[in-house]
């Protein structure tokens, strides 16, 4: 409503990272409002912790309760795509392609009266980014590597082009490596990827989270039992809290890795800082539009034959059988004619004629074209 950059997905991540508490939100509302109605666990049907769909449906329930659904606008997909491309460290050209796609597709993601959950704006933007990458690099476990080899050869033999050529394999290595480094130094990232094996870090993170719990808040019985067990582990286990303070961020991977690079731990653990500090934002995708030209320059004595499609030549279009959709289609095609006759004694007799052969309601293409020309010619 206030055009803020924070989305529901960010709030869910802040909860997982320990920056937000999701148990109670009473302090945001007047005292006269019934306390139980504002317990988010009630809206979430007791599902703890909150998941992606849970936080969207929970938010919609609260918006319905305070009657603000009609004031919720469609989120700024262009700004979201800019932020995600920055977080993924993709070239600026990819962002321009995504914006172009948004302008042409114009996705309608507004709220309706019967909407049960908030639209997945973040998922829509990420799907557009993945679609652009698929369109450019095919992503068939072969073409993207061949294009990366071409980009490497262009950089090696034709370096004076003004902009560095985007190398997909090099970018993928950077993305994977920074995730591994962050998992080693940031426990919520380990927890998110189910890659936590250090019990001391786990206890330390839970202890840090426990310090943020308000003692006056009355927890449900099951959560009280869990909290007591955590207290026992906290008192008996030795733990070392995280060495660095990670503030909330809209681009966590980008910001947290930069923070680690400038700290002493990067030198202590021998991280490849050159790989972590790579910036692909100004890289060029121009070579993708002139693959044949660059190959002829690099291989002047070789006769090249180009074939369209590449690995996608093996794609087969298959019809997926939808039983429910097929049933409704048959009902439309095989309509039943029902006649009602009235007898003299006042009783109604319903006579059903089952047209098993079915009426074939086929459109007339010639008549459709005639109607179309008459409509737009006038």
XYZ file of C-alpha atoms in Angstrom, residues 148-327:
180
model
C 30.612 -20.241 -22.391
C 33.526 -21.711 -24.356
C 32.796 -19.252 -27.154
C 32.701 -16.350 -24.680
C 36.036 -17.469 -23.228
C 37.597 -17.654 -26.691
C 36.311 -14.158 -27.537
C 37.834 -12.764 -24.336
C 41.128 -14.487 -25.020
C 41.571 -13.676 -28.712
C 39.382 -10.580 -29.169
C 39.809 -8.660 -25.913
C 39.368 -5.114 -27.277
C 35.594 -5.043 -27.618
C 34.770 -2.364 -25.038
C 32.819 -4.678 -22.666
C 33.676 -8.024 -21.171
C 31.760 -10.927 -22.713
C 29.346 -12.614 -20.323
C 30.471 -16.149 -19.539
C 27.571 -18.232 -18.228
C 29.777 -20.957 -16.732
C 31.938 -18.399 -14.923
C 28.807 -16.716 -13.554
C 27.404 -20.060 -12.410
C 30.666 -20.850 -10.609
C 30.503 -17.481 -8.844
C 26.897 -18.067 -7.729
C 27.621 -21.537 -6.361
C 30.840 -20.515 -4.622
C 29.356 -17.510 -2.834
C 26.515 -19.710 -1.573
C 29.005 -22.206 -0.141
C 31.000 -19.426 1.546
C 27.867 -17.887 3.032
C 26.670 -21.273 4.291
C 29.934 -21.644 6.164
C 29.605 -18.245 7.881
C 25.865 -17.582 8.078
C 23.790 -20.165 9.912
C 20.333 -19.178 8.494
C 21.692 -19.957 5.028
C 22.792 -23.399 6.250
C 19.389 -23.916 7.844
C 17.572 -22.845 4.688
C 19.518 -25.333 2.556
C 19.295 -28.170 5.136
C 23.075 -28.201 5.278
C 23.609 -27.624 8.994
C 25.952 -30.077 10.702
C 27.578 -27.844 13.334
C 25.526 -28.366 16.495
C 27.256 -25.499 18.303
C 26.230 -23.000 15.621
C 22.693 -24.347 15.765
C 22.507 -23.881 19.549
C 24.100 -20.453 19.274
C 21.568 -19.284 16.717
C 18.637 -20.614 18.754
C 20.012 -18.891 21.850
C 20.257 -15.602 19.966
C 16.674 -16.069 18.792
C 15.559 -16.937 22.334
C 16.911 -13.625 23.640
C 14.378 -11.825 21.441
C 11.357 -13.625 22.917
C 9.323 -11.435 25.287
C 8.778 -13.217 28.617
C 5.318 -11.700 29.093
C 4.023 -13.355 25.929
C 2.071 -16.515 26.726
C 3.070 -19.273 24.344
C 0.928 -22.275 23.394
C 1.614 -25.445 25.345
C 3.456 -27.217 22.526
C 5.708 -24.227 21.934
C 6.321 -23.873 25.672
C 7.580 -27.465 25.781
C 9.889 -26.798 22.832
C 11.183 -23.638 24.471
C 11.958 -25.546 27.688
C 13.895 -28.176 25.746
C 15.851 -25.452 23.954
C 16.659 -23.904 27.328
C 18.123 -27.203 28.541
C 20.292 -27.481 25.424
C 21.371 -23.875 25.757
C 22.537 -24.370 29.340
C 24.365 -27.652 28.749
C 25.881 -27.276 25.278
C 28.914 -25.178 24.472
C 28.364 -22.879 21.574
C 30.032 -19.963 19.811
C 27.706 -17.329 18.373
C 28.291 -16.013 14.881
C 31.334 -13.824 14.608
C 29.695 -11.186 12.441
C 26.501 -9.201 12.613
C 24.326 -9.583 9.525
C 21.797 -6.787 9.202
C 18.597 -7.284 7.278
C 19.040 -6.711 3.562
C 16.977 -6.878 0.384
C 19.961 -8.440 -1.425
C 21.463 -10.728 1.239
C 23.823 -12.826 -0.869
C 25.356 -9.774 -2.507
C 25.697 -7.721 0.693
C 26.726 -10.496 3.087
C 29.433 -11.809 0.769
C 30.821 -8.288 0.332
C 30.925 -7.985 4.108
C 32.845 -11.247 4.428
C 35.352 -10.262 1.756
C 36.308 -7.101 3.633
C 36.802 -8.948 6.922
C 39.805 -10.853 8.140
C 38.064 -14.239 7.970
C 38.370 -14.223 4.176
C 42.171 -14.287 4.497
C 42.116 -16.711 7.432
C 40.076 -19.327 5.575
C 41.744 -18.777 2.217
C 38.662 -17.794 0.217
C 39.035 -16.961 -3.466
C 38.254 -13.267 -3.139
C 38.720 -12.682 -6.860
C 35.864 -15.088 -7.544
C 33.670 -13.626 -4.803
C 34.223 -10.038 -5.984
C 33.285 -10.663 -9.621
C 30.735 -8.205 -11.012
C 28.840 -9.261 -14.143
C 26.496 -6.243 -14.326
C 28.379 -4.568 -17.193
C 29.089 -7.754 -19.158
C 27.878 -7.876 -22.741
C 25.496 -10.360 -24.352
C 26.089 -8.966 -27.820
C 27.931 -12.076 -29.005
C 24.732 -14.141 -28.674
C 23.235 -12.223 -31.610
C 26.311 -12.735 -33.824
C 27.537 -16.225 -33.000
C 28.283 -17.054 -36.628
C 30.330 -13.879 -37.137
C 32.518 -14.497 -34.085
C 33.087 -18.142 -34.970
C 34.199 -17.158 -38.489
C 36.649 -14.637 -37.026
C 38.041 -17.142 -34.531
C 38.192 -19.978 -37.079
C 38.946 -18.345 -40.446
C 40.229 -21.532 -42.098
C 37.303 -23.724 -41.068
C 34.097 -24.069 -43.036
C 31.230 -23.806 -40.581
C 27.749 -25.199 -41.064
C 25.106 -23.777 -38.742
C 22.027 -25.684 -37.751
C 19.074 -24.002 -36.057
C 17.617 -25.475 -32.913
C 20.656 -27.169 -31.458
C 19.714 -29.669 -28.788
C 16.101 -28.510 -28.971
C 15.652 -30.424 -32.228
C 14.838 -33.448 -30.090
C 11.898 -31.760 -28.376
C 8.569 -33.511 -28.948
C 5.224 -31.842 -28.365
C 2.958 -34.220 -26.472
C -0.682 -33.870 -25.544
C -1.150 -34.227 -21.798
C -4.419 -35.958 -20.979
C -6.477 -34.041 -18.446
C -9.264 -36.299 -17.224
C -11.312 -33.504 -15.671
C -10.943 -31.199 -18.656
C -11.739 -34.047 -21.038
C -14.893 -34.826 -19.094
